[in-house]
Tab-separated table of N, CA and C in Angstrom:
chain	number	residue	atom	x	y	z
A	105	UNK	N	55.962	48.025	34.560
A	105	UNK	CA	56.676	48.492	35.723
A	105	UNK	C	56.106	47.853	36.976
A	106	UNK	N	56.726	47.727	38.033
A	106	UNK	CA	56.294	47.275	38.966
A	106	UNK	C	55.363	47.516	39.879
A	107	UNK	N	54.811	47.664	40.883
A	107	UNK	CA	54.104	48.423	41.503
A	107	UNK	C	54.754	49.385	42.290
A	108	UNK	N	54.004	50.297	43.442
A	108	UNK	CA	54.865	51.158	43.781
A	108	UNK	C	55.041	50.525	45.573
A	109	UNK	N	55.934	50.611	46.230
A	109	UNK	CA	55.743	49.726	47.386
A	109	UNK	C	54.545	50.503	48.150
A	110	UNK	N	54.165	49.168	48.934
A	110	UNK	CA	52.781	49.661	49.672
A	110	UNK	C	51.532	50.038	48.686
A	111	UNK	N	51.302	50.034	47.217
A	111	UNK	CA	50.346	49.823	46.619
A	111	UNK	C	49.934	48.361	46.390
A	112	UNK	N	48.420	48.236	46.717
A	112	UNK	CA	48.193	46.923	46.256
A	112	UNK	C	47.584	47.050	44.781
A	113	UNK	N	47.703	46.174	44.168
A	113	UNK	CA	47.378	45.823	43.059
A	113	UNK	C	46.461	45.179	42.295
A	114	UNK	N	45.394	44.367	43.517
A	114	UNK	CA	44.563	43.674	43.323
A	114	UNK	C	44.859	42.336	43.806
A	115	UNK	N	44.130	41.160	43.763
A	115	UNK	CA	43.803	39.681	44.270
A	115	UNK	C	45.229	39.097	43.670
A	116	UNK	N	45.897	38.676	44.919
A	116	UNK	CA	46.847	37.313	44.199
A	116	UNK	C	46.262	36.555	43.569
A	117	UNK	N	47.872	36.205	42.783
A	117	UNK	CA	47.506	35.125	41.662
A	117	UNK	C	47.408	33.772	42.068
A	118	UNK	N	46.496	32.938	41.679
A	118	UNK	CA	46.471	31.575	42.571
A	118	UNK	C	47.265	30.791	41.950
A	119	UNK	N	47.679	30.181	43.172
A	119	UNK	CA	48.923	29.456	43.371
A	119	UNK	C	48.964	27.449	43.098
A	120	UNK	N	49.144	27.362	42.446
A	120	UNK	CA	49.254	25.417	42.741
A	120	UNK	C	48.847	25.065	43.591
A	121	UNK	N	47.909	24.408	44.379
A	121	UNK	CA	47.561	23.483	45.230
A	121	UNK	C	46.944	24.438	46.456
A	122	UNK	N	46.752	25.541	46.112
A	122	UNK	CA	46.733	27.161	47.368
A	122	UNK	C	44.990	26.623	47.369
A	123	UNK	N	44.459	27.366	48.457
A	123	UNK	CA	42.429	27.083	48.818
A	123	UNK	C	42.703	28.672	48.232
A	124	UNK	N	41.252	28.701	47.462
A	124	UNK	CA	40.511	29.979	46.970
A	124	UNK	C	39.849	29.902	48.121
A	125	UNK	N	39.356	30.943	49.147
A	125	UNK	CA	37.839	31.350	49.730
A	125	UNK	C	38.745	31.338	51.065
A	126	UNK	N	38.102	31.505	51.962
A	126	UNK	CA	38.237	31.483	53.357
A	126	UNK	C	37.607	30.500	53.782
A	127	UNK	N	37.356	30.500	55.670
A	127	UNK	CA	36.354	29.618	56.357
A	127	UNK	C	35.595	30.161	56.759
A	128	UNK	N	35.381	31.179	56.497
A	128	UNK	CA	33.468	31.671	56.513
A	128	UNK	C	32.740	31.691	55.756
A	129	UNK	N	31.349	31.464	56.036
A	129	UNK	CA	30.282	30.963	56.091
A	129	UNK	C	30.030	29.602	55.274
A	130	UNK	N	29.106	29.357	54.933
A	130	UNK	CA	28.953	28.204	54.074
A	130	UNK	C	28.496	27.087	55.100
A	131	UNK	N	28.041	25.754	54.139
A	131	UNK	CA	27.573	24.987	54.642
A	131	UNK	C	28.510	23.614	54.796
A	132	UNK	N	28.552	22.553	56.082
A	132	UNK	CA	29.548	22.040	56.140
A	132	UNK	C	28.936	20.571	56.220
A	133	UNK	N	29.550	19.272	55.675
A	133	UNK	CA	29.011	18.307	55.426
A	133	UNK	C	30.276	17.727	56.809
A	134	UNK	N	30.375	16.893	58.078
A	134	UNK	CA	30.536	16.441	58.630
A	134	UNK	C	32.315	17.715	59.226
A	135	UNK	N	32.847	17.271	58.808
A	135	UNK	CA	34.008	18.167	59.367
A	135	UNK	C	34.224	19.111	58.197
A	136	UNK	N	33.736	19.397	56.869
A	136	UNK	CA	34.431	19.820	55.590
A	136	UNK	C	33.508	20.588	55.062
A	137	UNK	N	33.887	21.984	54.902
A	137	UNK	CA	33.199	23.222	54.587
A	137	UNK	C	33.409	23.227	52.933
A	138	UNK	N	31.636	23.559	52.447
A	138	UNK	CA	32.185	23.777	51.493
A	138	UNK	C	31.691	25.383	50.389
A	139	UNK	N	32.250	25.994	50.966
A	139	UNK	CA	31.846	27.480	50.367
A	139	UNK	C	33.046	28.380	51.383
A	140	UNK	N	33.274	29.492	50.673
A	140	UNK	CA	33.779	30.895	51.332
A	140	UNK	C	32.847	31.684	51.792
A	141	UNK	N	33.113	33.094	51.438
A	141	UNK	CA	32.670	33.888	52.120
A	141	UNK	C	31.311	33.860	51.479
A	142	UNK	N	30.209	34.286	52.512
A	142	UNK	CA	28.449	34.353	52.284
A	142	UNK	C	28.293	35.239	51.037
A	143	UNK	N	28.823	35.297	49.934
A	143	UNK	CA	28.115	35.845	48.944
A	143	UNK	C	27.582	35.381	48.217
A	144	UNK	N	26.927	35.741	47.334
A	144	UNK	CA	25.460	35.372	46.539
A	144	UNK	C	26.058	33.843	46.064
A	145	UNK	N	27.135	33.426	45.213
A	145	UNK	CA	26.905	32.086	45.075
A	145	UNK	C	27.607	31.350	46.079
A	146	UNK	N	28.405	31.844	47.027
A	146	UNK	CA	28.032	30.645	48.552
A	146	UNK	C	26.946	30.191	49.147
A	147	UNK	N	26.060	31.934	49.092
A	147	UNK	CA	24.758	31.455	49.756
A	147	UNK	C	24.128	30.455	48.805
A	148	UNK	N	23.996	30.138	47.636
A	148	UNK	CA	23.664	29.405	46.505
A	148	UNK	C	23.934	27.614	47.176
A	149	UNK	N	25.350	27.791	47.654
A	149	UNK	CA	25.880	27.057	47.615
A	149	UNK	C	24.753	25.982	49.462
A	150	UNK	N	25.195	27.171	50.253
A	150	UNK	CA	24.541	26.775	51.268
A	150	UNK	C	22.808	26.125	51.633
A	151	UNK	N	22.125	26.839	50.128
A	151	UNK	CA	20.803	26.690	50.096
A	151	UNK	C	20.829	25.186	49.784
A	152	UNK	N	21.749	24.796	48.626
A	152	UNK	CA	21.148	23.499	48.351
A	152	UNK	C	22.068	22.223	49.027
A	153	UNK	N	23.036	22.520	50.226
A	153	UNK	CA	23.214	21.649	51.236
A	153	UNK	C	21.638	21.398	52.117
A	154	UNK	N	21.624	22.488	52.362
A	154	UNK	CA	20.247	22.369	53.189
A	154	UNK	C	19.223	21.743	52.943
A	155	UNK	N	19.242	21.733	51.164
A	155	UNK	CA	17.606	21.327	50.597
A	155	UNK	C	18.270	19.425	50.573
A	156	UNK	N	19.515	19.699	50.636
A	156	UNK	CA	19.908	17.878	50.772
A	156	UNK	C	19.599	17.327	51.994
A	157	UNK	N	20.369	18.164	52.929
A	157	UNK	CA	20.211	17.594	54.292
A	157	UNK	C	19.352	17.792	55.162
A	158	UNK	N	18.088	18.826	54.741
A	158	UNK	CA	17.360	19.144	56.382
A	158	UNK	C	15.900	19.364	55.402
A	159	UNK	N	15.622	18.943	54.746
A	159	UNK	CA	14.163	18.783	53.612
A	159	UNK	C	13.370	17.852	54.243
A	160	UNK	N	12.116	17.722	54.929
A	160	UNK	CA	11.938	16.739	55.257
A	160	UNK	C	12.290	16.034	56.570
A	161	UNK	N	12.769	16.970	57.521
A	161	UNK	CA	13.232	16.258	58.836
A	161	UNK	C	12.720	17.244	59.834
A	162	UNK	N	11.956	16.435	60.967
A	162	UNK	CA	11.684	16.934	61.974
A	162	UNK	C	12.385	17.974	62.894
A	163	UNK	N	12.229	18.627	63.705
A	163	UNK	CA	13.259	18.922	64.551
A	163	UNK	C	12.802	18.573	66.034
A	164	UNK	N	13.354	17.886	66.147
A	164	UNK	CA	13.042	17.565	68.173
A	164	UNK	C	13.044	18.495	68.486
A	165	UNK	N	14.528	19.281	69.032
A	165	UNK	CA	15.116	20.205	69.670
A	165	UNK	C	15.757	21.344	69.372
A	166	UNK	N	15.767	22.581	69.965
A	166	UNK	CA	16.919	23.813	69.612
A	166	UNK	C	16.937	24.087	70.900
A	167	UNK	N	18.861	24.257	70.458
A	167	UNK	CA	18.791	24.612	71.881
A	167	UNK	C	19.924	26.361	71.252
A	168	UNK	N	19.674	27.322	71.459
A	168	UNK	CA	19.997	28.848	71.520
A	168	UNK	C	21.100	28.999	72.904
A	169	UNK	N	22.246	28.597	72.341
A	169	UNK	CA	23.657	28.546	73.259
A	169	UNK	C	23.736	30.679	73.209
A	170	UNK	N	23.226	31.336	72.914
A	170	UNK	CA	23.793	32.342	72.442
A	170	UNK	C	22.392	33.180	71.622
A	171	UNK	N	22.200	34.241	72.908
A	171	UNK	CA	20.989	35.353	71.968
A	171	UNK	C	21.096	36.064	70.976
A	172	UNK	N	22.302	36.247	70.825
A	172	UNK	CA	22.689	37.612	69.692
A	172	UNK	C	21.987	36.478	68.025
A	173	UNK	N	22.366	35.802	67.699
A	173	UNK	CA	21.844	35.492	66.751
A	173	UNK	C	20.286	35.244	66.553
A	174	UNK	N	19.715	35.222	67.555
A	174	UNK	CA	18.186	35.258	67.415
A	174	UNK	C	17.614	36.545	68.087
A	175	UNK	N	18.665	37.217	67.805
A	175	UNK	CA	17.885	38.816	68.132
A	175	UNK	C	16.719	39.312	67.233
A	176	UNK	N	16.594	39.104	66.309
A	176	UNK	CA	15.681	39.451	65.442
A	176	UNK	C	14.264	38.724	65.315
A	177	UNK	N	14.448	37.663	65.960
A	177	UNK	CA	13.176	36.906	66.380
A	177	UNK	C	12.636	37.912	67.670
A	178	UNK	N	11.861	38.954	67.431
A	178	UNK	CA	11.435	39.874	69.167
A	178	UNK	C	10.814	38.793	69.988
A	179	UNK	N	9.806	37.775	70.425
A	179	UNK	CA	9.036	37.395	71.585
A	179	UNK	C	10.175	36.285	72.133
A	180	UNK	N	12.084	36.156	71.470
A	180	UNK	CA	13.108	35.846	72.076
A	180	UNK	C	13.000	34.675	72.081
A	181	UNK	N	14.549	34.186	72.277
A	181	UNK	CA	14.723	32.709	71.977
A	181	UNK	C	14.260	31.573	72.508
A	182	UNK	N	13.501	31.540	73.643
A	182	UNK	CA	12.530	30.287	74.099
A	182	UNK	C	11.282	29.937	73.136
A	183	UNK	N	10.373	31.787	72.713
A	183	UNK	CA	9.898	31.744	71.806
A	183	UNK	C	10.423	31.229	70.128
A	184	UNK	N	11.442	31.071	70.048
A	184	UNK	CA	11.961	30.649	68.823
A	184	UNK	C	12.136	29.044	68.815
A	185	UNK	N	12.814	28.614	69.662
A	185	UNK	CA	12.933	27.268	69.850
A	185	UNK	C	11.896	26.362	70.236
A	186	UNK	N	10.619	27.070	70.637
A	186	UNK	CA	9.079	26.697	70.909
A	186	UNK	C	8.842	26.474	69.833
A	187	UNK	N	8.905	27.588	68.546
A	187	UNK	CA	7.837	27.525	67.674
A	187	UNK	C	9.043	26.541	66.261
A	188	UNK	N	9.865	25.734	66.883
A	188	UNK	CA	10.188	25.303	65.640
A	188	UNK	C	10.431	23.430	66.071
A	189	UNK	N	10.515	23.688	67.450
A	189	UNK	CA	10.243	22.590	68.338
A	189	UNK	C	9.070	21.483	68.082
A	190	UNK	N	9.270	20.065	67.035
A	190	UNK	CA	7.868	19.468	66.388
A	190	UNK	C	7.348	20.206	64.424
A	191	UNK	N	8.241	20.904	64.318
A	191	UNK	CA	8.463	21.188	63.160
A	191	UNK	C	8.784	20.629	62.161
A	192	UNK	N	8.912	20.493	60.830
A	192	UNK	CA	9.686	19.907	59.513
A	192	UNK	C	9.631	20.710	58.673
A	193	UNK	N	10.849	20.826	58.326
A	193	UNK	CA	11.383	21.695	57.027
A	193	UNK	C	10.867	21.449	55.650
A	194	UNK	N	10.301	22.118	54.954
A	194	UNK	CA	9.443	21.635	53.396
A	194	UNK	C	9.913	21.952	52.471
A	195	UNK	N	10.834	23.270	52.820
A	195	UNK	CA	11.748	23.756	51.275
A	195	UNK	C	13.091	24.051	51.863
A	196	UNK	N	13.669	24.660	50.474
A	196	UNK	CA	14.828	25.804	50.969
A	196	UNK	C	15.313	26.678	49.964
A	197	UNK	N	14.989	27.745	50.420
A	197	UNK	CA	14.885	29.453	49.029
A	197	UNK	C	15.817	29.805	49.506
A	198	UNK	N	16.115	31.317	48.279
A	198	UNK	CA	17.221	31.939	48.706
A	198	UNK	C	16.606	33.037	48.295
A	199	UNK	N	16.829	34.454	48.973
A	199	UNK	CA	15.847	35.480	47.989
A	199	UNK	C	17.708	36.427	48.366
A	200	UNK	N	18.506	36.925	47.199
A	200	UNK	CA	19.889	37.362	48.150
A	200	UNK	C	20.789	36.986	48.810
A	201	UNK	N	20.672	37.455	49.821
A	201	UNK	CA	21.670	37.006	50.631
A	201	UNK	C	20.913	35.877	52.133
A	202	UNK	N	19.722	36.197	51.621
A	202	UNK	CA	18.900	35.844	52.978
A	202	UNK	C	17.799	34.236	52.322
A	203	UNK	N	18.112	33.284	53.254
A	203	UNK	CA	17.737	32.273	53.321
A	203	UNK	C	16.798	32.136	54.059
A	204	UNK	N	15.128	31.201	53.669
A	204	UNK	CA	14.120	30.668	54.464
A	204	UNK	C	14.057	29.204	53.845
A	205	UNK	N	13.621	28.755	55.199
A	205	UNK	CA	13.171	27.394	55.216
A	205	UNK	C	11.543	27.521	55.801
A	206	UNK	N	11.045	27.430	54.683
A	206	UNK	CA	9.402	27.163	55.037
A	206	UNK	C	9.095	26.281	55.886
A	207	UNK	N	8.336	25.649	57.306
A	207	UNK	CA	7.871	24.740	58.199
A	207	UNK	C	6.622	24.172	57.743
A	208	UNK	N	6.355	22.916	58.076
A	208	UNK	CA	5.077	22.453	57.498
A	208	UNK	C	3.924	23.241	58.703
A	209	UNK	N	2.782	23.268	58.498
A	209	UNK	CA	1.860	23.976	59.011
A	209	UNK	C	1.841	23.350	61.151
A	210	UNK	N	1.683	24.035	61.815
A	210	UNK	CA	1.141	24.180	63.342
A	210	UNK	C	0.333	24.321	63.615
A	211	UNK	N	-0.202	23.979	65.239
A	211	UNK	CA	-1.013	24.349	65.413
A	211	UNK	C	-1.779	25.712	65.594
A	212	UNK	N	-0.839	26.628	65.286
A	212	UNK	CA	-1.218	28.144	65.959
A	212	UNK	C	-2.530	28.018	65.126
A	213	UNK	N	-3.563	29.032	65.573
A	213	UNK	CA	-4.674	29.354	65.341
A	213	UNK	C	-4.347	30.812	63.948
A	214	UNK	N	-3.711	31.648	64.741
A	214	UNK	CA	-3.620	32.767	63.143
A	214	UNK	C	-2.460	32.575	62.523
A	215	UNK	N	-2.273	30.825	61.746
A	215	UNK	CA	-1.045	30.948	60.776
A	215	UNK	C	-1.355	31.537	59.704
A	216	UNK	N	-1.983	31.568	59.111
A	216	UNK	CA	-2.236	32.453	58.128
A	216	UNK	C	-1.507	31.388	57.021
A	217	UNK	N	-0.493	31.900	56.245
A	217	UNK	CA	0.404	31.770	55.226
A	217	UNK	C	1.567	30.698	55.421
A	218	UNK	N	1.455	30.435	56.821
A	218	UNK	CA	2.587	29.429	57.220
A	218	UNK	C	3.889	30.094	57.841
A	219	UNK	N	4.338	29.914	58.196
A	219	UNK	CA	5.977	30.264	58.560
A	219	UNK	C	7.192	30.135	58.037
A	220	UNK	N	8.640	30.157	58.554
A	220	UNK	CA	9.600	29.782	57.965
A	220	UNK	C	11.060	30.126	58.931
A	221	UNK	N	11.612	29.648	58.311
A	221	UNK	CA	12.821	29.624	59.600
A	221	UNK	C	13.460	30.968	58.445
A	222	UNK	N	14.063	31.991	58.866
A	222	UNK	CA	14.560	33.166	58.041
A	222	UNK	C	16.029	33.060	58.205
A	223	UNK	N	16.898	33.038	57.629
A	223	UNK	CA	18.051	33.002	58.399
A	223	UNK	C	19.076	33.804	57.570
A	224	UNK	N	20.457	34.884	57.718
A	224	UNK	CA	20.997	35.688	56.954
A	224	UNK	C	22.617	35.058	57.869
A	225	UNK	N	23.572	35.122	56.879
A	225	UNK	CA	25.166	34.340	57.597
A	225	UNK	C	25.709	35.780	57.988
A	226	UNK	N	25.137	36.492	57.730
A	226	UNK	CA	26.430	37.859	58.000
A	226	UNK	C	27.847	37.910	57.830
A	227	UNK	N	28.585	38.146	58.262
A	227	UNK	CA	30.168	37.754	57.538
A	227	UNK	C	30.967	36.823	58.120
A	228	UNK	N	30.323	36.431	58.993
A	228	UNK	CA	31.044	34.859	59.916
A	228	UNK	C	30.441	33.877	59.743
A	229	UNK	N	28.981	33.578	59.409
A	229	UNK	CA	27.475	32.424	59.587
A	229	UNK	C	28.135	31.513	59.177
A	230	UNK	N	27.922	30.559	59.854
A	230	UNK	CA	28.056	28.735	58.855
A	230	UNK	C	26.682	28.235	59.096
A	231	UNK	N	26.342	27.698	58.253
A	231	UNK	CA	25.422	26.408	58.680
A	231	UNK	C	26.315	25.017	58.722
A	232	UNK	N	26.077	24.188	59.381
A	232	UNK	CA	27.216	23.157	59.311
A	232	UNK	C	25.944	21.686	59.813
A	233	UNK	N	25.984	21.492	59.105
A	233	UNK	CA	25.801	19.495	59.445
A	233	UNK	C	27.181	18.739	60.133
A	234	UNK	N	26.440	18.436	61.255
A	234	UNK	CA	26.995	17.310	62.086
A	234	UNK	C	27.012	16.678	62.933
A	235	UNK	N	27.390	15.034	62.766
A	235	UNK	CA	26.847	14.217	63.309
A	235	UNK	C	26.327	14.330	64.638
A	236	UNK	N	25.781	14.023	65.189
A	236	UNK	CA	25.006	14.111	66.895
A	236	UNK	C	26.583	13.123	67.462
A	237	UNK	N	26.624	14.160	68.666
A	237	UNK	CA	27.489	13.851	69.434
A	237	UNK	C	29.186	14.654	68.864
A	238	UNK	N	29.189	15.112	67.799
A	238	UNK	CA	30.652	16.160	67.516
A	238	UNK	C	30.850	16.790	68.399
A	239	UNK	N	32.013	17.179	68.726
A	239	UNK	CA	32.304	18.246	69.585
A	239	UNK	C	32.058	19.583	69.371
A	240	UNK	N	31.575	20.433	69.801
A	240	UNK	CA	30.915	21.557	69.950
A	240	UNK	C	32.271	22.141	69.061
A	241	UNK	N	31.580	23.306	68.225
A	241	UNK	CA	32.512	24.143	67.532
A	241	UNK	C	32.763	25.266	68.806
A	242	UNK	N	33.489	26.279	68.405
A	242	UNK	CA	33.739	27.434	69.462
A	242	UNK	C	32.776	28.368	69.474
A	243	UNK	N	32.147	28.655	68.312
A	243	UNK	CA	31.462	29.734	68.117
A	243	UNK	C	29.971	29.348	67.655
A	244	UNK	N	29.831	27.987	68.380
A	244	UNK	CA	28.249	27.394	68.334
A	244	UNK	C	27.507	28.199	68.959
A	245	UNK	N	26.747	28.715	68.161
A	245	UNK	CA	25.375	29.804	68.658
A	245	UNK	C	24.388	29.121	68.632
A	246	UNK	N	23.577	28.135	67.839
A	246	UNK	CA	22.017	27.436	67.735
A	246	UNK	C	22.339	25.830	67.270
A	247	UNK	N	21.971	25.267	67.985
A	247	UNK	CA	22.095	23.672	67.358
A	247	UNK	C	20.594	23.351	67.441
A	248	UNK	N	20.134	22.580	66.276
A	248	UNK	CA	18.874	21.928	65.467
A	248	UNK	C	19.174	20.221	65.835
A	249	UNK	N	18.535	19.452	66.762
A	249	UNK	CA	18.532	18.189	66.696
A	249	UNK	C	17.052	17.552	65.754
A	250	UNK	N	17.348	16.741	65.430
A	250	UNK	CA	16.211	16.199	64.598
A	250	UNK	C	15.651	14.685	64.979
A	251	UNK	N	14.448	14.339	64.637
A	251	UNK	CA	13.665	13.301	65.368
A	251	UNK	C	14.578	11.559	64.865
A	252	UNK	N	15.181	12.101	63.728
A	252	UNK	CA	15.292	10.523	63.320
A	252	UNK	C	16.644	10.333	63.689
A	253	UNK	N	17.339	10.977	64.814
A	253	UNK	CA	18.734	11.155	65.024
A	253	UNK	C	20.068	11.173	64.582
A	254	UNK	N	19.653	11.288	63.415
A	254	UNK	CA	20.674	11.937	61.754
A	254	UNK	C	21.095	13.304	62.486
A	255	UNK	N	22.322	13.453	61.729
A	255	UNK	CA	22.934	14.815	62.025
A	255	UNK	C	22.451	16.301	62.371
A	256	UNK	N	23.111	17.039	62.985
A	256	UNK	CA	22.466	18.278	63.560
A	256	UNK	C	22.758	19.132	62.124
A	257	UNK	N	21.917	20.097	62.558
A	257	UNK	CA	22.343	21.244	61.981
A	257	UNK	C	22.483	22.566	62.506
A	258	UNK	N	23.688	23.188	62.460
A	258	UNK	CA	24.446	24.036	63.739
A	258	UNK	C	24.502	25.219	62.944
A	259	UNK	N	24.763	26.468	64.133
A	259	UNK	CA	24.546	27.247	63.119
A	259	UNK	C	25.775	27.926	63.993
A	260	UNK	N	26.961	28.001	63.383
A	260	UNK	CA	28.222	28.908	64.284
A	260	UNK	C	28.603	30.262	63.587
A	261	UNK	N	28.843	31.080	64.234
A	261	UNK	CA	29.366	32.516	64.026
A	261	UNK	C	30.179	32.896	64.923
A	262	UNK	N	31.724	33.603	64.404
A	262	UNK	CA	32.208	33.861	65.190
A	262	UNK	C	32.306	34.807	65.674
A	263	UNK	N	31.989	36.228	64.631
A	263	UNK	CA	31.394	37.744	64.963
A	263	UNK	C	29.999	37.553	65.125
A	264	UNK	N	28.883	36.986	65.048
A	264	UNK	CA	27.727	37.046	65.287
A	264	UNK	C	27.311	38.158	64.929
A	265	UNK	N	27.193	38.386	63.681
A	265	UNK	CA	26.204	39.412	62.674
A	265	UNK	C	25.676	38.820	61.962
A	266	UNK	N	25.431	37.405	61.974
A	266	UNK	CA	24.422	36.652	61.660
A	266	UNK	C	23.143	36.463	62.085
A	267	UNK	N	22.595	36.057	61.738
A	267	UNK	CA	20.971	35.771	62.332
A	267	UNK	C	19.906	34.881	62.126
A	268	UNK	N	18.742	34.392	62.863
A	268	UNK	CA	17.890	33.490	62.679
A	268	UNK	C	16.962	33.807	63.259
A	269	UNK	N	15.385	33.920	62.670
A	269	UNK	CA	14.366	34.248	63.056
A	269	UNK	C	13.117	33.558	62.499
A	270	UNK	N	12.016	32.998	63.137
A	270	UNK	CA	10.804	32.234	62.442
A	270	UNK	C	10.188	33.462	62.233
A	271	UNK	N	9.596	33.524	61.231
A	271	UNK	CA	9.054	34.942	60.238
A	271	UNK	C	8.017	34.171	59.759
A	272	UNK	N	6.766	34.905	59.697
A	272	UNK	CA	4.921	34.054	59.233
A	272	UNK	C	5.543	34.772	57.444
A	273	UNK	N	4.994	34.012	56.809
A	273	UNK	CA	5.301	34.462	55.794
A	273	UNK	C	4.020	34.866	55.356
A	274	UNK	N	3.590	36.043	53.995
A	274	UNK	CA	3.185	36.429	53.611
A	274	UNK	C	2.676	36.466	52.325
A	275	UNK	N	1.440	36.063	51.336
A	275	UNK	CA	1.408	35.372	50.500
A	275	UNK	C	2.236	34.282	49.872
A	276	UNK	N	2.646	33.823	48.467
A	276	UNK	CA	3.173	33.052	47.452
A	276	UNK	C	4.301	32.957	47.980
A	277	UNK	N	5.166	32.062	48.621
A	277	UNK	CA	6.350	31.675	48.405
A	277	UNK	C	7.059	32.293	46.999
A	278	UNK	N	8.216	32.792	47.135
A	278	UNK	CA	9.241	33.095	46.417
A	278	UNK	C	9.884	31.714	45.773
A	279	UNK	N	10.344	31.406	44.311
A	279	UNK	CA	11.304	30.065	44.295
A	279	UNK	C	12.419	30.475	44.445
């Protein structure tokens, strides 16, 4: 029998040539996203763009267009873009839903365990690679320039319940 009107029934059926996923979150290789929504295997998906593209690369610059996403960093976003400012990325984990990028060691005096860039997409996050000089997305919150002037890595939200914070980490790295 049919359904009853105004009951849904569950997920359409996919269609010939139709996109599965949406355009949130995920990680984007020059103009072309490739993941849906931030769940466990997008974020999957997003970890190992990252471990392709930003493993191993300096960061010149951040520049924090937008506080709400580094709210969770407390000593605030000058402090955030200081402490990642002369940095290089060494890994890229996933523990959930929540992504770190470990930094190679600083000068701070009580690093202890090292640091890491922490970062969670919330239900809008992209990470997106792209080239230096693209035109600004709309909902560019943090752009990452890097020393060897290879592509950025941007971080846009358009609800901004996303987030990014350098977090000291605490014993053994997680894989």
């Amino acid at each position: 029998l049919p359904p009853a009107h105004g009951v849904r029934t569950g997920a359409r059926p996919h269609q010939e040539g139709s996109r599965t996923g949406s355009r949130r979150g995920g990680l984007a290789h020059t103009h072309r996203e490739l993941s849906g929504v931030p769940e466990l295997p997008e974020v999957e998906v997003v970890r190992r763009g990252l471990e392709a593209h930003v493993l191993g690369r300096t960061i010149r610059s951040v520049e924090v267009l937008h506080p709400r996403p580094v709210r969770r960093h407390l000593p605030g976003a000058e402090d955030f873009a200081t402490r990642l400012t002369g940095r290089t990325f060494t890994a890229a984990h996933r523990r959930g839903k929540y992504l770190w990028l470990p930094l190679d060691a600083s000068s701070r005096a009580d690093e202890g365990a090292g640091d890491a860039l922490l970062g969670h997409l919330g239900m809008s996050g992209q990470l997106r690679i792209q080239p230096p000089g693209a035109p600004d997305e709309t909902h560019l919150r943090v752009r990452f320039c890097f020393t060897d002037g290879g592509p950025e890595l941007r971080f846009v939200d358009q609800r901004t319940f996303g987030g990014l914070s350098v977090e000291d980490l605490v014993g053994a790295v997680l894989a």
